[in-house]
Short mmCIF file of C-alpha atoms in Angstrom, two decimals:
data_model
loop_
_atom_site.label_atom_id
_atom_site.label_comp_id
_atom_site.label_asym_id
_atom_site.label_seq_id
_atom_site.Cartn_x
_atom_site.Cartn_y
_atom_site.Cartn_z
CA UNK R 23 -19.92 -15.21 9.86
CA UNK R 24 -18.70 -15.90 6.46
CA UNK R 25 -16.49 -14.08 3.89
CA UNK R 26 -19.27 -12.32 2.15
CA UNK R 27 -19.91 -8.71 3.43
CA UNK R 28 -23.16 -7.55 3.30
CA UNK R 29 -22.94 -3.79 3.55
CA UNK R 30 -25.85 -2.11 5.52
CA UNK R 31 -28.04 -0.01 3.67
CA UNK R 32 -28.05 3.88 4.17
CA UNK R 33 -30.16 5.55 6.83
CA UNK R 34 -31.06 9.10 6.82
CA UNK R 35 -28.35 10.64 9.10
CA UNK R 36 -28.33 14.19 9.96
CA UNK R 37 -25.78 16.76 11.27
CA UNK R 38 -25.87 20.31 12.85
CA UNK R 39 -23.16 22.67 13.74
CA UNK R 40 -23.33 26.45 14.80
CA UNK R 41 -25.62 26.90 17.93
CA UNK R 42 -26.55 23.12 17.65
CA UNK R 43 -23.00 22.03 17.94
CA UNK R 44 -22.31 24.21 21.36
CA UNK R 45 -24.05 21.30 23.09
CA UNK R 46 -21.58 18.46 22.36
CA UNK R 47 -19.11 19.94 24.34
CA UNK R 48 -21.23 19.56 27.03
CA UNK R 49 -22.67 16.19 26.19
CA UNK R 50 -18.32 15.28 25.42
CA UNK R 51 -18.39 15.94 29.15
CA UNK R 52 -20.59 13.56 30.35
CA UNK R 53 -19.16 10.95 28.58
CA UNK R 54 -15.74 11.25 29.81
CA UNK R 55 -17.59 11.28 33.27
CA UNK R 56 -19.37 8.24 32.29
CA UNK R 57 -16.36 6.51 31.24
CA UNK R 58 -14.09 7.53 34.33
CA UNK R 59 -16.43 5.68 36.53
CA UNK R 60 -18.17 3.11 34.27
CA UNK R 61 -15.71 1.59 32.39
CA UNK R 62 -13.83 -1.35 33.56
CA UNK R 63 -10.23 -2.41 33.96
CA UNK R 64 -8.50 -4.02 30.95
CA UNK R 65 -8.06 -7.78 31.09
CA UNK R 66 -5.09 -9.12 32.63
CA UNK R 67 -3.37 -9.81 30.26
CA UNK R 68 0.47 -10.23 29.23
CA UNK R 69 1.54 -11.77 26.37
CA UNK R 70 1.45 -10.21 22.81
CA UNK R 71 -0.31 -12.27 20.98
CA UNK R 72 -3.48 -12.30 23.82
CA UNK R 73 -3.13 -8.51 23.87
CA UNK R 74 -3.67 -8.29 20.14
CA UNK R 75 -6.37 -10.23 19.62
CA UNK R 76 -8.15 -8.28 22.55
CA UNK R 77 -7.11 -5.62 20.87
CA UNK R 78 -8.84 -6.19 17.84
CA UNK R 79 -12.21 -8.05 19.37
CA UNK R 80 -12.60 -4.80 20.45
CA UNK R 81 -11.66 -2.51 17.73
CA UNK R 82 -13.68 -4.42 15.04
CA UNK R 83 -16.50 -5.61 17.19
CA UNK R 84 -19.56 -6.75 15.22
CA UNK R 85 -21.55 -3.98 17.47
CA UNK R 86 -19.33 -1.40 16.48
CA UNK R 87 -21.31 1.89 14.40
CA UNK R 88 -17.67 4.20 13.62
CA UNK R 89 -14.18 2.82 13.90
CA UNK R 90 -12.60 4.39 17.14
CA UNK R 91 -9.57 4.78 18.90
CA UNK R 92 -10.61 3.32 22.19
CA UNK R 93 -11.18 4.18 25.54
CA UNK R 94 -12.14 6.83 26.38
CA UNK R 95 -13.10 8.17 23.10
CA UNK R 96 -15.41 6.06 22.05
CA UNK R 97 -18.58 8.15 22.48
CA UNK R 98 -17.42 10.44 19.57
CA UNK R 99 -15.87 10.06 16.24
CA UNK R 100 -12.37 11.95 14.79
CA UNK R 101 -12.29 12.30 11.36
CA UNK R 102 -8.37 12.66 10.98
CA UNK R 103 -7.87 9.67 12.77
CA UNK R 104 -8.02 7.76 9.77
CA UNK R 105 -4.67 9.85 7.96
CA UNK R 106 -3.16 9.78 11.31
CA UNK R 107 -3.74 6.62 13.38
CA UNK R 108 -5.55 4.42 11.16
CA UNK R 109 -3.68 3.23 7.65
CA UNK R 110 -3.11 -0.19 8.03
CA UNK R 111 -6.79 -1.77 9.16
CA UNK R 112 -6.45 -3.97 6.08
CA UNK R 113 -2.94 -4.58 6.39
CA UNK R 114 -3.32 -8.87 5.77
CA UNK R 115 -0.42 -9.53 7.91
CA UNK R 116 -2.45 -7.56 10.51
CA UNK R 117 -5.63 -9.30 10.04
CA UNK R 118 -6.13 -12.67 12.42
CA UNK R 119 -8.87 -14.68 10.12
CA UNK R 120 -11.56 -14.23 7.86
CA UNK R 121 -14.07 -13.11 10.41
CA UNK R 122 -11.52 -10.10 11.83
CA UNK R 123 -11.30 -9.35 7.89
CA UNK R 124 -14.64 -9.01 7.38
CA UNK R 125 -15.31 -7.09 10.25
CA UNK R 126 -12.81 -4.64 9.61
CA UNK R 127 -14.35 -4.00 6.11
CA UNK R 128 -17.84 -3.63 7.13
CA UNK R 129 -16.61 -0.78 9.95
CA UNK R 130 -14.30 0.71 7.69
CA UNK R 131 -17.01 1.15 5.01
CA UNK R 132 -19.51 2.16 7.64
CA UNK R 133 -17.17 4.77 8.90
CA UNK R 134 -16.16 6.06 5.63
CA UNK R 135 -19.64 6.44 4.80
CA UNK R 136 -20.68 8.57 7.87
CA UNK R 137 -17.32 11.21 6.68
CA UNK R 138 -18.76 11.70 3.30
CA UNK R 139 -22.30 11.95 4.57
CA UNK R 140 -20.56 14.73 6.79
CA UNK R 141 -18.53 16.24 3.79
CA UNK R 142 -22.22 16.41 1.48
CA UNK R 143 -23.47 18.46 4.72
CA UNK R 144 -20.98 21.05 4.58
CA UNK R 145 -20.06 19.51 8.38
CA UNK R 146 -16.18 19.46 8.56
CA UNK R 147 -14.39 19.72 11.69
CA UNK R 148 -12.19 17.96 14.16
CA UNK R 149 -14.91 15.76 15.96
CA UNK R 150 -18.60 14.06 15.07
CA UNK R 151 -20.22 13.68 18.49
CA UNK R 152 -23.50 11.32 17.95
CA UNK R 153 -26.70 12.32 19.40
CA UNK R 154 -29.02 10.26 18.77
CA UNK R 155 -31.33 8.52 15.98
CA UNK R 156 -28.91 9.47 13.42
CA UNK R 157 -28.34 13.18 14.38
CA UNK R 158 -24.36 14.17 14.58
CA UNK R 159 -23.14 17.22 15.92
CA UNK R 160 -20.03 18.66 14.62
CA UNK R 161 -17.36 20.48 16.53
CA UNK R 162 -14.36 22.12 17.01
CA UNK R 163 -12.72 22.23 20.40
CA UNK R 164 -9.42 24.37 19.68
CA UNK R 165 -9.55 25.43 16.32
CA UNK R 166 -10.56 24.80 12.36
CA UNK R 167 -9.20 21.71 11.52
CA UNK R 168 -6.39 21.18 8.94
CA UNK R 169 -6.57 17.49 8.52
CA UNK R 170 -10.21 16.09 8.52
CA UNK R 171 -10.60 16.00 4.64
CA UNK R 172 -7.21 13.85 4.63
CA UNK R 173 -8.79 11.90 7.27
CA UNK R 174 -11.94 11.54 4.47
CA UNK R 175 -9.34 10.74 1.64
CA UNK R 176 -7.14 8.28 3.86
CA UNK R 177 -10.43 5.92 4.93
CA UNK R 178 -11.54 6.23 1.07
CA UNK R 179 -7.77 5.55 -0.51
CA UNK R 180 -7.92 2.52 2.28
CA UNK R 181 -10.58 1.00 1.27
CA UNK R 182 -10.30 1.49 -2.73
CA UNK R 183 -6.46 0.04 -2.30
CA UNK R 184 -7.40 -3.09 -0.40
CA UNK R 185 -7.78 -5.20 -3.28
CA UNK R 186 -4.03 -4.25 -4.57
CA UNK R 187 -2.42 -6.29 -0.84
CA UNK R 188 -1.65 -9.78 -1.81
CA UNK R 189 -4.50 -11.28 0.37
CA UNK R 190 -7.16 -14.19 0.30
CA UNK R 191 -9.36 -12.53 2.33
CA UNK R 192 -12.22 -11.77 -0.36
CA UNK R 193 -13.69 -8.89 2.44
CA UNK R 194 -11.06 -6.81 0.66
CA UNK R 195 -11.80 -7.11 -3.30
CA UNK R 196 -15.34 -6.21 -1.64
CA UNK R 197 -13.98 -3.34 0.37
CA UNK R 198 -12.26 -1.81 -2.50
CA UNK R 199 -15.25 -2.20 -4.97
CA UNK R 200 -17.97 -0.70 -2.03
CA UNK R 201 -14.96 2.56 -1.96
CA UNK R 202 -15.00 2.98 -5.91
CA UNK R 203 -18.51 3.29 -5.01
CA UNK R 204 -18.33 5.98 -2.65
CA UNK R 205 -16.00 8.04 -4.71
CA UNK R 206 -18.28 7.90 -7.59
CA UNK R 207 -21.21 9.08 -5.41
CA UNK R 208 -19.81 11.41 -2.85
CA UNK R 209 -17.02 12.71 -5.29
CA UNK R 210 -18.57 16.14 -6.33
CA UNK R 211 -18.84 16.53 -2.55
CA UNK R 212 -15.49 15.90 -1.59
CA UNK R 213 -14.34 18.04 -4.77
CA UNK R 214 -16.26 21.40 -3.58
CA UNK R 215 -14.73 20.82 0.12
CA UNK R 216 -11.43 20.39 -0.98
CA UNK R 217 -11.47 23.46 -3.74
CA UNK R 218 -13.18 25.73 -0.35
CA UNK R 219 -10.01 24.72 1.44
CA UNK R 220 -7.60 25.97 -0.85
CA UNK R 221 -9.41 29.17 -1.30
CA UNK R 222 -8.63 29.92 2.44
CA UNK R 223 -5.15 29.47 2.50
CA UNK R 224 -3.72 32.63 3.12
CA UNK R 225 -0.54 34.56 1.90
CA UNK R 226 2.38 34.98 4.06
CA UNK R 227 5.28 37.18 3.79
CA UNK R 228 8.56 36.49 4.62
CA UNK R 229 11.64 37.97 3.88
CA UNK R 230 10.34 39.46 0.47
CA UNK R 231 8.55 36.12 -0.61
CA UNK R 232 5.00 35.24 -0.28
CA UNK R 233 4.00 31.96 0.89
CA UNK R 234 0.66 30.44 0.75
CA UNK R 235 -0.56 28.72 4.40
CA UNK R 236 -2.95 27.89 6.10
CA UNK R 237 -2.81 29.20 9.56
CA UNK R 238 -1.27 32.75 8.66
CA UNK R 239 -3.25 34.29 10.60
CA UNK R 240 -5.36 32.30 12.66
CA UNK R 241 -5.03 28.21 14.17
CA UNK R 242 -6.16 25.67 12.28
CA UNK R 243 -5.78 22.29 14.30
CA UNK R 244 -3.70 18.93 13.68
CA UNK R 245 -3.44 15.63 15.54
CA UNK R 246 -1.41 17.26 18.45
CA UNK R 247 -2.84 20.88 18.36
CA UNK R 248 -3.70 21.60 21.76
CA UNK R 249 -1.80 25.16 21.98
CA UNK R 250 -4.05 27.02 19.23
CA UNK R 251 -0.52 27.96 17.63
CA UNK R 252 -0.83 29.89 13.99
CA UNK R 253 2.18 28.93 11.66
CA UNK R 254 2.83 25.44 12.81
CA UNK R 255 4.57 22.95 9.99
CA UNK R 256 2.48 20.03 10.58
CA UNK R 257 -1.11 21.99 9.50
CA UNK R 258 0.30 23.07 6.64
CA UNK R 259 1.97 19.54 5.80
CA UNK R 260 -1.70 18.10 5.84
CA UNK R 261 -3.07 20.39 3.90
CA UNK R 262 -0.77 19.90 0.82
CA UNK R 263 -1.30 16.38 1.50
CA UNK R 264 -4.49 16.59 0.78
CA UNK R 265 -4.06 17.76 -1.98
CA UNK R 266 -1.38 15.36 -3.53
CA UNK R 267 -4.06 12.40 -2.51
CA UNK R 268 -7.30 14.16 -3.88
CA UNK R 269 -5.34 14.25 -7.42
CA UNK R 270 -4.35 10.73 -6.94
CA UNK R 271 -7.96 9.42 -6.72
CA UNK R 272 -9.13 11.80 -9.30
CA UNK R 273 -10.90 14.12 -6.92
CA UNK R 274 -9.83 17.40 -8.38
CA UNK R 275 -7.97 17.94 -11.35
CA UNK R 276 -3.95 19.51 -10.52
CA UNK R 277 -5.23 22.47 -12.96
CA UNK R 278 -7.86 23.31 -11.06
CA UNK R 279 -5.59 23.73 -7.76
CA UNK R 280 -3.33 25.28 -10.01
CA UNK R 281 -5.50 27.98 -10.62
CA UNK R 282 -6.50 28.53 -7.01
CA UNK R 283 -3.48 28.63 -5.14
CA UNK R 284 -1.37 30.71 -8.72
CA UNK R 285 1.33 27.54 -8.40
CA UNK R 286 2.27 23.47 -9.41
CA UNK R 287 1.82 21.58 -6.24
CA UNK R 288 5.55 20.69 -6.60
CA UNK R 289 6.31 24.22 -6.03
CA UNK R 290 3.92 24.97 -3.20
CA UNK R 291 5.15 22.01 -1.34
CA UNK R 292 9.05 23.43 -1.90
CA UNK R 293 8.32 26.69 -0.55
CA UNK R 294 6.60 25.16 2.57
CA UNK R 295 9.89 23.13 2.92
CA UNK R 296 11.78 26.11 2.44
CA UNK R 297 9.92 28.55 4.65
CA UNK R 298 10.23 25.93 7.46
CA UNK R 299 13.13 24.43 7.12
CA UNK R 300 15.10 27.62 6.29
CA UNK R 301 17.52 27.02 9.42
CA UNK R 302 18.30 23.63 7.94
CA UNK R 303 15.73 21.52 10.11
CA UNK R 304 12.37 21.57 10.15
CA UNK R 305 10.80 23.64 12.20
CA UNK R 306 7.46 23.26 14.51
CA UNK R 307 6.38 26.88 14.48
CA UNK R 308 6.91 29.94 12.74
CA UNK R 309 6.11 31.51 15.66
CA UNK R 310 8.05 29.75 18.57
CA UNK R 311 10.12 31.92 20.70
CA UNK R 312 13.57 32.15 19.44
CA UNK R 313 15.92 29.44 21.12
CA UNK R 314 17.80 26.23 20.60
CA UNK R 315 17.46 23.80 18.10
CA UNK R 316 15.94 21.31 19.53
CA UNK R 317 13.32 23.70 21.36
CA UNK R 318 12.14 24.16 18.07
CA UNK R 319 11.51 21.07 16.97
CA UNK R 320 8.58 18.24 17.54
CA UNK R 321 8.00 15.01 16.22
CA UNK R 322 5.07 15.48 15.08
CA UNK R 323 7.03 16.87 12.09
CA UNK R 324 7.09 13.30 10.67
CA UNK R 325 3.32 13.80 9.36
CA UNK R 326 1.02 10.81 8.29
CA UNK R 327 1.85 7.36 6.39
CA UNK R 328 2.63 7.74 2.73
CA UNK R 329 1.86 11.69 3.45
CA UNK R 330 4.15 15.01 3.21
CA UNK R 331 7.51 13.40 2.87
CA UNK R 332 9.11 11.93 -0.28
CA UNK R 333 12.38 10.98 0.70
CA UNK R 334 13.42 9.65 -2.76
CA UNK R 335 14.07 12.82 -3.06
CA UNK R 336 18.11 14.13 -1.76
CA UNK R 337 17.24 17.63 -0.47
CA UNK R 338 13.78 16.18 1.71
CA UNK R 339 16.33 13.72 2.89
CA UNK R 340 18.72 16.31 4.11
CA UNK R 341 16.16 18.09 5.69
CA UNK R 342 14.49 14.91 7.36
CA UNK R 343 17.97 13.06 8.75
CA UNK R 344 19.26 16.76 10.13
CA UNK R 345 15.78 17.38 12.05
CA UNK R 346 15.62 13.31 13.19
CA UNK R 347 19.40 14.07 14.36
CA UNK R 348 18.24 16.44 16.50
CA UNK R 349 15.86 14.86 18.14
CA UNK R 350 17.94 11.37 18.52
CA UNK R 351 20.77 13.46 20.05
CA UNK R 352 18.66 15.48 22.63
CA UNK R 353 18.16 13.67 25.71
CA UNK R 354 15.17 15.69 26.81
CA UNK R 355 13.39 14.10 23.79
CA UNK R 356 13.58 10.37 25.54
CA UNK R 357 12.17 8.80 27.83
CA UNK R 358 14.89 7.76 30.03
CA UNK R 359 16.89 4.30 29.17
CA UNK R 360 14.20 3.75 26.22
CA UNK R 361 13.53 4.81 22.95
CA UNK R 362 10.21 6.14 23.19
CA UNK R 363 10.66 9.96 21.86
CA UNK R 364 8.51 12.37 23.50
CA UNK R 365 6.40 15.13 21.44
CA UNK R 366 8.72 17.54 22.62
CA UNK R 367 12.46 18.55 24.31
CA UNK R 368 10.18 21.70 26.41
CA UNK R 369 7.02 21.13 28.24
CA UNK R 370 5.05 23.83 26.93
CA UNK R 371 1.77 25.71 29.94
CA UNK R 372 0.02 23.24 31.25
CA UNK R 373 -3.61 24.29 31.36
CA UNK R 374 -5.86 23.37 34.04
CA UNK R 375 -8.02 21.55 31.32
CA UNK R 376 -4.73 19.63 30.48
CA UNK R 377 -4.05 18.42 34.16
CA UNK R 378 -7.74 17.55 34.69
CA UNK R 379 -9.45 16.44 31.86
CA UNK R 380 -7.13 16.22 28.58
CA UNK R 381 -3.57 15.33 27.81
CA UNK R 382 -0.97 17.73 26.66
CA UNK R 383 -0.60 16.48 23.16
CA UNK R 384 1.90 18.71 22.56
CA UNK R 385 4.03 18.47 25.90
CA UNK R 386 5.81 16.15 27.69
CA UNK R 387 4.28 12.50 26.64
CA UNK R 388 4.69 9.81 23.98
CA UNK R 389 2.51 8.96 21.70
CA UNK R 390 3.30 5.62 20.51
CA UNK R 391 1.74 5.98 17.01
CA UNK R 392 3.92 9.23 16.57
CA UNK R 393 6.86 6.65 17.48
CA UNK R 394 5.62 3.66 14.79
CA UNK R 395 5.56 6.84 12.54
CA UNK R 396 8.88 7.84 13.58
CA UNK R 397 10.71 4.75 12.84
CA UNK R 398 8.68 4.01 9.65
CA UNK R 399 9.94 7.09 8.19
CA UNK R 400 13.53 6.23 9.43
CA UNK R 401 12.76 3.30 7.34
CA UNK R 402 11.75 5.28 4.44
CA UNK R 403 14.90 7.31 4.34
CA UNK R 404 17.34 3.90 4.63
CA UNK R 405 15.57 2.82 1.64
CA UNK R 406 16.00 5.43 -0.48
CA UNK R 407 19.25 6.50 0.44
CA UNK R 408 20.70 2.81 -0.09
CA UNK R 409 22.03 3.00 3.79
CA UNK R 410 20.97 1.89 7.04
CA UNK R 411 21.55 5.06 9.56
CA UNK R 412 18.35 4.61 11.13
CA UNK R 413 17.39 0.71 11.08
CA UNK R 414 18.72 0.16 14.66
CA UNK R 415 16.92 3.53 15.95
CA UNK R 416 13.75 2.66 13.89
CA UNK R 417 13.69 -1.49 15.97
CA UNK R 418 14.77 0.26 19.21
CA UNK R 419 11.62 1.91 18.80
CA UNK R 420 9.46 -0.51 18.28
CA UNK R 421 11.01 -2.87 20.55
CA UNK R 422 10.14 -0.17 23.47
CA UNK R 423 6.55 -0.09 22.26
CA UNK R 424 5.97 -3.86 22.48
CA UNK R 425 7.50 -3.80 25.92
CA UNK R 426 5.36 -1.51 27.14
CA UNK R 427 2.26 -2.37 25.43
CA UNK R 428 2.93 -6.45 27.92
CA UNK R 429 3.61 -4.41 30.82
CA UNK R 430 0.85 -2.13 30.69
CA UNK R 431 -1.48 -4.60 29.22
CA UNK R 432 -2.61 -2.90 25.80
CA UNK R 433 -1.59 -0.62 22.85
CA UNK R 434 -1.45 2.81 25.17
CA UNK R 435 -2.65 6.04 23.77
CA UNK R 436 0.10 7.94 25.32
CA UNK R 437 2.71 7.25 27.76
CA UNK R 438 3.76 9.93 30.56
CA UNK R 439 6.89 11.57 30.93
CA UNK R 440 8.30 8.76 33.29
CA UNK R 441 6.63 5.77 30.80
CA UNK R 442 4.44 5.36 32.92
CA UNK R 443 0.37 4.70 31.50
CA UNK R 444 -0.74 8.85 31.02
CA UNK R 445 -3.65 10.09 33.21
CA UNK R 446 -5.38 12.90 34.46
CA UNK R 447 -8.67 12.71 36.61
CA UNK R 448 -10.98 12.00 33.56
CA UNK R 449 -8.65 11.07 30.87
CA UNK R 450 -7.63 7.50 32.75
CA UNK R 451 -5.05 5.12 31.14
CA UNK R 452 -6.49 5.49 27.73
CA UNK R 453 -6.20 2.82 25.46
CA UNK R 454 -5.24 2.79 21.75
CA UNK R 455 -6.70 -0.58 20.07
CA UNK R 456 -6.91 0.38 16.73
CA UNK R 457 -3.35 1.68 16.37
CA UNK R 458 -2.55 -1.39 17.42
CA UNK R 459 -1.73 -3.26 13.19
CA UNK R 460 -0.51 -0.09 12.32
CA UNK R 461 2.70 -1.12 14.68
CA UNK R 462 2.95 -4.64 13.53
CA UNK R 463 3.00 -3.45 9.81
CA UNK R 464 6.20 -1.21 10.56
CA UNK R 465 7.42 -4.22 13.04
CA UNK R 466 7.22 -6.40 9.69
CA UNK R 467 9.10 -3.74 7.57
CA UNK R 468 11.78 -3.30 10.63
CA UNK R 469 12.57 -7.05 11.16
CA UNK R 470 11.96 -8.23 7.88
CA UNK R 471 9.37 -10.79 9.68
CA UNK R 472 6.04 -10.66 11.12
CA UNK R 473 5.52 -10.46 15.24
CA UNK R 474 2.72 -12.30 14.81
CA UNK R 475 1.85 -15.35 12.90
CA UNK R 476 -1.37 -16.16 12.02
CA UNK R 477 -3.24 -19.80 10.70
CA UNK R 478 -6.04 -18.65 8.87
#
């Protein structure tokens, strides 16, 4: 393979959702099924370096049609993933050769493609389920979603920013010129989906002062959503984040938001911080029972890469370190003896769904991405407040995730209440491969050196 990408020409792809869309739930089911008893143990594998480039074989693999987490989730495709879980594919420190660069590109340009082809079909929602010669079914297991057009913009803001990385991989100077491409021909798309989604954010009274959200009165779902909850910081955090990042790539003009939601973006994004940080951290839900602190707080609240918070910024950085204080000081957030932070301090009802078939985002578990995302936003704030309060917490961290990544032999998608790999019946030690350079960009930016070293 050389360095020149050859991107595929377009097919005719087609996607349903209504009455059509009711069946991918069902056909979902079968492929967890198919997965619980088809797919095969990892290799045995221990050191870092062989994990990683397993890792990525996988991730990027030439046969790959969307880029996926991993196991199990392969048969269907998540939108957000790419604000959430994906930010650093073309991360050069991250990248092993040429080959693993151009692979990347190609998938990353094929997935990115498939989103907007979604967006021009009025399809937006939390999962693309294919079925079949080009026909995608579009669902929505819990909720509306809050974050799949920030998923769009955060593949498409990839993939036009390649080219600035100091690289001399020539996959990206393609990659960034194939997404100039795709924002000049699936912009007026992504402009009428994003001006739809600020006409539905509703207003919200409180204490005399309206607030615009997004889940006033009804869910809308994020990364972790598995509770349906209405009023929930992180949903609302997405949402103005995509709108900071459609004005930054020219989407939609800030006059034109302006208009719809009757304020700057500045001052929409200061009353969210207000209305949920009003007890001096931030809090996960409006409407959480009333109780301690740190029952009213999730991790979740540190949002996606480059995202909600600007911590240059003295008030956001009161607001971050008193909510990260919380959480640091709570045992019930920790694993014990490690630093891998769970979602939450309080298991919330397990569902039978939950015990069976699907984690508990929300509950008891770690999410090791939510952890990289942690301690890369500890980062953040030591750099802009001149300090380092959070270096040490942000490589403890990290250094937990590498261990367990050898002794469970991969990146894991979550991590059980004990550390232990998370499973129910169907949802069986799921692996995370293409989190996996996300983590060794924020190792780089903790240590000051990469983990890995690479010859190419």
């Amino acid at each position: 393979m050389n360095s020149d990408i050859s991107f595929p020409s377009r097919r005719e792809n087609r996607f349903y959702q209504g009455v059509a869309a009711t069946f991918a739930n069902a056909l979902q089911a079968v492929n967890f099924l198919g997965d619980r008893f088809l797919r095969q143990s990892h290799h045995s594998l221990s050191a870092i370096e062989d994990l990683y480039r397993h890792s990525m074989d996988s991730a990027f693999s030439v046969t790959e049609s969307f880029l996926v987490t991993g196991a199990p989730h392969a048969s269907a495709y998540y939108p957000r993933d790419f604000a959430w879980f994906y930010p650093d594919v073309l991360d050069p420190e991250t990248i092993m050769d040429s080959q693993d660069a151009v692979r990347r590109a190609r998938l990353l340009e094929k997935s990115v493609r498939l989103l907007l082809e979604a967006v021009r079909a009025d399809v937006v929602t939390t999962t693309i389920v294919p079925a079949g010669r080009g026909r995608y079914l579009g669902v929505n297991y819990f909720s509306r979603p809050s974050d799949t057009l920030l998923g769009v913009l955060a593949g498409l803001q990839q993939m036009i920013s390649a080219e600035a990385r100091a690289s001399s991989y020539l996959a990206m100077s393609q990659c960034a010129h194939a997404g100039r491409l795709l924002l000049a021909e699936y912009g007026a798309d992504l402009k009428r989906a994003i001006l739809q989604l600020a006409s539905e954010l509703e207003p919200f009274d409180h204490h005399g002062t309206t607030y615009l959200l997004c889940d006033a009165t009804a869910p809308r779902s994020a990364a972790t959503d598995t509770r349906a909850e209405r009023r929930r910081f992180v949903t609302n955090a997405c949402i103005y984040t995509t709108f900071a990042w459609c004005v930054q790539l020219g989407v939609v003009d800030a006059n034109e938001l302006k208009s719809l939601l009757g304020r700057e973006l500045a001052q929409y994004k200061q009353e969210l911080l207000r209305l949920f940080g009003k007890d001096g951290y931030v809090r996960h839900s409006l409407d959480g029972p009333a109780g301690s602190p740190v029952s009213s707080v999730a991790l979740d609240f540190v949002s996606v890469h480059r995202g909600f918070w600007d911590l240059s910024v003295a008030s956001e950085r009161a607001l971050f370190a008193a909510t990260t204080d919380l959480i640091i000081a709570e045992p019930r957030f920790r694993i014990p003896g490690t630093s891998h932070f769970l979602v939450s301090a309080d298991n919330p009802r397990n569902k039978m769904i939950h015990k069976i078939a699907a984690p508990a985002y929300q509950g008891r578990s770690s999410w090791p991405t939510f952890n990289v995302e942690f301690a890369d936003r500890m980062l953040d704030y030591d750099e802009f407040s001149g300090g380092d309060t959070y270096r040490a917490y942000a490589q403890g961290i990290l250094k937990d995730i590498r261990t367990a990544t050898e002794v469970h032999g991969g990146y894991q998608e979550l991590l059980s209440e004990q550390g232990l790999k998370y499973r129910t019946w169907a949802y069986k030690g799921a692996v995370a491969h293409s989190w996996f350079p996300r983590f060794l960009s924020v190792w780089s930016r903790a240590f000051g050196t990469p983990l890995l070293h690479w010859n190419d």
